[in-house]
Short mmCIF file of C-alpha atoms in Angstrom, two decimals:
data_model
loop_
_atom_site.label_atom_id
_atom_site.label_comp_id
_atom_site.label_asym_id
_atom_site.label_seq_id
_atom_site.Cartn_x
_atom_site.Cartn_y
_atom_site.Cartn_z
CA MET A 210 -39.17 68.43 27.48
CA ALA A 211 -41.26 68.35 24.29
CA PRO A 212 -44.87 69.76 24.48
CA SER A 213 -47.85 67.39 25.05
CA SER A 214 -50.18 66.50 22.14
CA SER A 215 -52.74 68.24 23.95
CA SER A 216 -50.95 71.55 24.31
CA ARG A 217 -49.90 71.25 20.63
CA SER A 218 -53.51 70.78 19.73
CA TRP A 219 -54.52 73.93 21.62
CA PHE A 220 -51.72 75.98 20.15
CA ALA A 221 -53.00 74.71 16.64
CA ASP A 222 -56.55 76.15 17.61
CA LEU A 223 -55.01 79.64 18.85
CA SER A 224 -53.00 79.85 15.78
CA LEU A 225 -56.14 79.04 13.51
CA ILE A 226 -58.04 81.63 15.05
CA GLY A 227 -55.23 83.89 14.05
CA VAL A 228 -55.82 82.91 10.52
CA VAL A 229 -59.43 83.51 10.57
CA PHE A 230 -58.90 87.01 11.33
CA ILE A 231 -56.26 87.37 8.96
CA TRP A 232 -58.29 85.72 6.05
CA GLY A 233 -61.57 87.74 7.23
CA ALA A 234 -59.84 91.09 7.12
CA ASN A 235 -58.21 89.94 3.62
CA PHE A 236 -61.59 89.71 1.66
CA PRO A 237 -62.57 93.39 2.02
CA ILE A 238 -58.74 94.96 2.01
CA LEU A 239 -57.89 92.79 -1.35
CA LYS A 240 -61.44 94.17 -2.79
CA ALA A 241 -60.05 97.55 -2.16
CA ALA A 242 -56.78 96.85 -3.92
CA LEU A 243 -58.46 95.53 -6.93
CA GLY A 244 -60.09 98.57 -7.71
CA ALA A 245 -56.68 100.03 -8.74
CA MET A 246 -54.75 96.97 -10.12
CA HIS A 247 -55.38 94.02 -12.31
CA PRO A 248 -55.89 90.94 -10.05
CA PHE A 249 -53.27 88.81 -11.87
CA VAL A 250 -50.62 91.90 -11.60
CA LEU A 251 -51.41 92.17 -7.95
CA ASN A 252 -50.82 88.28 -7.60
CA ILE A 253 -47.34 89.00 -8.58
CA PHE A 254 -46.64 91.67 -5.76
CA ARG A 255 -48.22 89.56 -3.19
CA PHE A 256 -46.80 86.37 -3.76
CA SER A 257 -43.50 87.83 -4.55
CA ILE A 258 -43.70 89.13 -0.75
CA SER A 259 -44.94 85.74 0.41
CA VAL A 260 -41.74 84.01 -0.86
CA ALA A 261 -39.47 86.37 0.31
CA LEU A 262 -40.68 86.48 3.82
CA LEU A 263 -41.05 82.38 4.10
CA GLY A 264 -37.80 82.15 2.16
CA GLY A 265 -35.99 84.23 4.86
CA ILE A 266 -37.67 82.23 7.64
CA TYR A 267 -36.78 78.83 5.97
CA ALA A 268 -33.48 79.89 5.68
CA TRP A 269 -33.00 81.00 9.24
CA GLN A 270 -34.30 78.01 10.85
CA ARG A 271 -33.09 74.86 8.66
CA ASN A 272 -30.40 74.37 11.18
CA GLY A 273 -27.63 73.32 8.86
CA ARG A 274 -29.80 71.01 6.63
CA ALA A 275 -29.32 71.10 3.12
CA PHE A 276 -31.22 74.08 1.52
CA TRP A 277 -33.26 71.96 -0.97
CA ALA A 278 -33.61 68.59 0.97
CA PRO A 279 -37.49 68.89 0.83
CA MET A 280 -37.70 69.04 -2.76
CA ARG A 281 -34.66 66.10 -2.95
CA THR A 282 -37.05 63.88 -1.09
CA HIS A 283 -40.59 65.03 -1.74
CA GLY A 284 -40.24 67.44 -4.68
CA TRP A 285 -43.17 65.84 -7.15
CA SER A 286 -45.32 66.30 -4.07
CA ILE A 287 -44.43 69.57 -3.38
CA VAL A 288 -44.73 70.71 -6.87
CA GLY A 289 -48.33 69.21 -7.00
CA LEU A 290 -49.38 70.65 -3.98
CA GLY A 291 -47.87 74.04 -5.04
CA VAL A 292 -49.73 74.10 -8.40
CA ALA A 293 -52.83 73.22 -6.82
CA GLY A 294 -53.02 75.46 -3.85
CA TYR A 295 -50.94 78.29 -4.85
CA PHE A 296 -51.57 78.55 -8.28
CA VAL A 297 -54.93 77.23 -9.52
CA TYR A 298 -56.77 78.06 -6.31
CA GLN A 299 -55.19 81.50 -6.08
CA ILE A 300 -56.01 82.29 -9.58
CA LEU A 301 -59.57 81.08 -8.97
CA PHE A 302 -59.78 83.08 -5.53
CA ILE A 303 -58.41 86.39 -6.92
CA VAL A 304 -60.93 86.22 -10.28
CA SER A 305 -63.76 85.40 -7.65
CA VAL A 306 -63.22 88.27 -5.23
CA ASN A 307 -62.79 90.53 -8.59
CA ASN A 308 -66.16 89.43 -10.01
CA THR A 309 -68.57 89.20 -6.84
CA THR A 310 -68.96 90.77 -3.60
CA ALA A 311 -66.87 89.68 -0.73
CA GLY A 312 -69.60 88.28 1.07
CA SER A 313 -70.75 85.90 -1.80
CA ALA A 314 -67.06 84.78 -2.12
CA ALA A 315 -66.60 84.07 1.67
CA LEU A 316 -70.09 82.03 1.54
CA ILE A 317 -69.02 79.85 -1.17
CA MET A 318 -65.25 79.29 0.30
CA ALA A 319 -66.90 78.41 3.63
CA GLY A 320 -67.95 75.30 2.06
CA ALA A 321 -64.34 74.05 1.72
CA PRO A 322 -64.60 71.74 4.93
CA LEU A 323 -67.04 69.86 3.29
CA TRP A 324 -64.93 69.17 0.43
CA THR A 325 -61.87 68.51 2.55
CA ALA A 326 -63.88 65.85 4.55
CA LEU A 327 -65.43 64.22 1.42
CA ILE A 328 -62.31 64.12 -0.48
CA GLY A 329 -60.41 62.76 2.51
CA ARG A 330 -63.09 60.16 3.21
CA LEU A 331 -63.22 58.88 -0.74
CA SER A 332 -59.36 58.70 -0.63
CA GLY A 333 -59.05 56.95 2.55
CA LEU A 334 -56.58 59.63 4.09
CA GLU A 335 -58.89 60.38 6.78
CA VAL A 336 -61.79 59.06 8.97
CA LEU A 337 -64.46 61.88 9.82
CA ARG A 338 -66.78 60.29 12.60
CA GLY A 339 -70.33 60.91 12.55
CA LEU A 340 -70.70 63.45 15.45
CA ALA A 341 -67.85 65.35 13.78
CA TRP A 342 -70.22 65.92 10.64
CA VAL A 343 -72.66 67.28 12.82
CA GLY A 344 -70.42 69.95 13.67
CA LEU A 345 -69.20 70.53 10.14
CA PHE A 346 -72.58 71.24 8.94
CA LEU A 347 -73.82 73.09 11.95
CA SER A 348 -70.97 75.63 11.13
CA LEU A 349 -71.48 75.83 7.63
CA ALA A 350 -75.16 76.46 8.19
CA GLY A 351 -74.39 79.47 10.68
CA THR A 352 -71.94 80.62 7.87
CA THR A 353 -75.13 80.88 5.41
CA LEU A 354 -77.19 82.39 7.57
CA VAL A 355 -74.47 85.17 8.26
CA ILE A 356 -73.74 85.75 4.70
CA LEU A 357 -77.10 85.56 3.34
CA ASP A 358 -78.19 88.09 5.51
CA GLY A 359 -75.60 90.66 4.67
CA ALA A 360 -76.03 89.79 0.93
CA ASN A 361 -79.43 89.30 0.18
CA ASN A 362 -80.00 92.67 -1.52
CA ALA A 363 -77.06 91.99 -4.13
CA ALA A 364 -78.65 91.68 -7.59
CA LEU A 365 -77.23 88.55 -9.19
CA THR A 366 -75.29 89.66 -12.51
CA GLU A 367 -73.37 87.81 -15.29
CA SER A 368 -70.19 88.84 -13.76
CA SER A 369 -71.23 87.77 -9.94
CA LEU A 370 -72.32 84.44 -11.39
CA PHE A 371 -69.18 83.94 -13.12
CA GLY A 372 -67.13 84.85 -9.72
CA ASN A 373 -69.19 82.63 -7.44
CA THR A 374 -68.92 79.70 -10.08
CA MET A 375 -64.93 80.35 -9.81
CA MET A 376 -65.01 80.47 -6.16
CA LEU A 377 -67.06 77.10 -5.86
CA ILE A 378 -64.34 75.42 -8.11
CA GLY A 379 -61.84 77.16 -5.86
CA ALA A 380 -63.24 75.59 -2.82
CA VAL A 381 -63.05 72.00 -4.12
CA VAL A 382 -59.37 72.77 -5.22
CA TRP A 383 -58.44 74.01 -1.41
CA GLY A 384 -60.51 70.96 -0.16
CA GLY A 385 -58.36 68.82 -1.98
CA PHE A 386 -54.99 70.65 -1.21
CA THR A 387 -55.81 70.56 2.60
CA THR A 388 -56.44 66.91 2.53
CA TYR A 389 -53.54 65.73 0.28
CA ASN A 390 -51.15 68.18 2.41
CA LYS A 391 -51.86 65.88 5.45
CA ALA A 392 -49.44 63.12 4.26
CA ILE A 393 -46.59 65.34 3.20
CA VAL A 394 -46.51 67.46 6.20
CA HIS A 395 -46.07 64.58 8.56
CA GLU A 396 -42.76 64.00 6.51
CA VAL A 397 -41.45 67.28 5.74
CA ALA A 398 -41.72 70.54 8.08
CA PRO A 399 -44.63 72.57 7.38
CA LEU A 400 -42.25 75.71 6.67
CA GLY A 401 -40.59 73.79 3.86
CA VAL A 402 -43.68 72.64 2.11
CA THR A 403 -45.30 75.99 2.27
CA PHE A 404 -42.26 77.88 1.03
CA PHE A 405 -41.20 75.61 -1.92
CA GLY A 406 -44.83 75.30 -2.78
CA LEU A 407 -45.05 79.02 -3.26
CA LEU A 408 -41.89 78.87 -4.85
CA VAL A 409 -42.91 76.77 -7.41
CA ALA A 410 -46.06 78.63 -7.86
CA LEU A 411 -44.63 82.07 -8.08
CA PRO A 412 -43.16 81.58 -11.90
CA LEU A 413 -46.49 80.58 -13.08
CA LEU A 414 -48.46 83.56 -11.28
CA ILE A 415 -45.76 86.05 -12.84
CA GLY A 416 -46.48 84.30 -16.66
CA VAL A 417 -50.12 84.79 -16.22
CA GLY A 418 -49.70 88.24 -14.81
CA LEU A 419 -46.92 89.97 -16.88
CA PRO A 420 -49.52 90.11 -20.00
CA TYR A 421 -51.61 92.43 -18.04
CA TRP A 422 -48.90 94.81 -16.48
CA ASN A 423 -49.54 97.66 -18.99
CA THR A 424 -53.21 97.67 -17.82
CA VAL A 425 -52.48 99.27 -14.58
CA GLN A 426 -52.88 102.84 -14.08
CA TRP A 427 -49.62 103.42 -11.83
CA ALA A 428 -50.69 106.88 -10.99
CA GLU A 429 -53.79 105.49 -9.13
CA VAL A 430 -51.93 102.92 -7.19
CA ASP A 431 -51.45 104.97 -3.88
CA ALA A 432 -50.16 104.09 -0.50
CA TRP A 433 -53.23 102.34 0.57
CA VAL A 434 -52.99 99.75 -2.37
CA TRP A 435 -49.33 99.17 -1.40
CA TRP A 436 -50.22 98.52 2.27
CA ALA A 437 -52.99 96.17 1.08
CA ILE A 438 -50.60 94.18 -1.00
CA LEU A 439 -48.17 93.97 1.75
CA TYR A 440 -50.76 92.88 4.43
CA SER A 441 -52.13 89.98 1.97
CA GLY A 442 -48.60 89.02 0.64
CA ALA A 443 -47.12 88.93 4.05
CA LEU A 444 -49.90 87.84 6.07
CA SER A 445 -52.72 86.19 4.21
CA THR A 446 -50.61 84.30 1.82
CA GLY A 447 -47.46 84.29 3.81
CA ILE A 448 -47.70 83.60 7.69
CA ALA A 449 -51.16 82.18 7.48
CA PHE A 450 -50.51 79.66 4.96
CA LEU A 451 -47.59 78.47 7.39
CA ILE A 452 -49.73 78.38 10.21
CA TRP A 453 -52.57 76.43 8.18
CA ASN A 454 -50.10 73.56 7.09
CA ASN A 455 -48.80 73.15 10.46
CA ALA A 456 -52.50 73.00 12.08
CA VAL A 457 -53.09 70.27 9.29
CA LYS A 458 -50.11 68.17 10.50
CA THR A 459 -51.52 68.75 14.19
CA VAL A 460 -55.00 68.34 14.24
CA GLY A 461 -55.94 66.92 10.82
CA PRO A 462 -57.30 68.34 7.61
CA SER A 463 -61.08 68.44 8.47
CA ASN A 464 -60.67 69.71 12.02
CA THR A 465 -58.35 72.51 10.58
CA ALA A 466 -60.73 73.21 7.50
CA VAL A 467 -63.65 73.99 9.54
CA TYR A 468 -62.16 77.28 10.65
CA ASN A 469 -62.91 78.57 7.19
CA ASN A 470 -66.47 78.80 8.53
CA LEU A 471 -65.37 81.47 11.01
CA VAL A 472 -63.86 83.74 8.06
CA PRO A 473 -67.24 85.23 6.78
CA PHE A 474 -68.33 86.02 10.15
CA VAL A 475 -65.18 87.98 10.82
CA ALA A 476 -65.68 90.01 7.51
CA VAL A 477 -69.43 90.76 8.79
CA LEU A 478 -67.99 92.29 12.11
CA GLY A 479 -65.20 94.13 10.16
CA GLY A 480 -67.95 95.67 8.02
CA ALA A 481 -69.62 96.76 11.24
CA TRP A 482 -66.40 98.18 12.75
CA PHE A 483 -65.10 99.90 9.65
CA LEU A 484 -68.06 100.59 7.46
CA GLY A 485 -70.76 101.29 10.03
CA GLU A 486 -72.89 98.36 8.86
CA THR A 487 -75.83 97.12 11.02
CA ILE A 488 -75.15 93.67 12.52
CA THR A 489 -78.59 92.09 12.79
CA SER A 490 -80.21 89.08 14.91
CA LEU A 491 -79.97 86.88 12.11
CA GLN A 492 -76.02 87.38 11.84
CA LEU A 493 -75.53 86.83 15.66
CA LEU A 494 -77.53 83.58 15.39
CA GLY A 495 -75.43 82.40 12.42
CA GLY A 496 -72.24 83.52 14.41
CA THR A 497 -73.52 81.48 17.25
CA LEU A 498 -73.96 78.30 15.12
CA ILE A 499 -70.40 79.03 13.53
CA ILE A 500 -68.85 78.99 16.90
CA GLY A 501 -70.97 76.09 18.11
CA GLY A 502 -69.94 74.04 15.25
CA VAL A 503 -66.20 74.56 15.83
CA VAL A 504 -66.45 73.94 19.63
CA TRP A 505 -68.56 70.72 18.86
CA MET A 506 -65.88 69.35 16.54
CA ARG A 507 -63.20 70.02 19.07
CA ARG A 508 -64.93 68.30 21.41
CA VAL A 509 -65.28 65.12 19.26
CA ARG A 510 -61.63 65.33 18.48
CA ARG A 511 -60.46 65.52 21.91
CA ARG A 512 -62.89 62.50 22.67
CA HIS A 513 -61.43 60.27 20.11
CA THR A 514 -57.83 61.06 20.40
CA ALA A 515 -57.68 61.05 24.47
#
């Protein structure tokens, strides 16, 4: 018997919580790896891992269907999403993390749900009801409190200003990617959309990264850096993207995008656990608002889909 809509919704929510932890840890892990490798070269490795992993899963699960079937039926849509979400956004993301603090990058990226909702509303692809907007802004306010408390002593330099600007543009791009992903994942399995989107982006990422290959001091690339790249490639830009696209299909782009707001909260907890950073009362308040906003949006979603 096929799972009910309610059970699929709960599974999507639980999966997205896993994505939150994966992406939350990815900020400091990737930041450490960038100390030994140029960001564009690092992208070559992590996305090669993502394509290999998801390509293997896709080949195993295609159940006799033609390998290139998604590209034959929805090729241009997949190319567009791949270029936007896995090339343009990832370039902006890696440049931002390399030039600003992980906290600042996470704060700006937390605005992606607002861009998703706004783009979806303007394009007519999604209707976000008034009460859902309340939860969205509530969780974003909580994210602001969490990150500002942790980053209020960071000096604004020219480099960090550039990095923050790149992440702001990236948040808009990711919001559009999440919105327009909804239409295609209802017609093509999310695994196929994710794999072929990554496959489209990989040659572009290689082309951008190869000119910087000789800038890497390979003697300084130790086992930790390779483990960080493996983590980011297999989980952050591999499995997590697949879960994200599946959730867009199941619960909609805006309800999926709101989980972005939990990522900075996880980053703060990770800093306290691994780096001994102090968790303040303002951070706890912000975390409460973030979780409250997610729960509120879920209640509104269930009320209108029951």
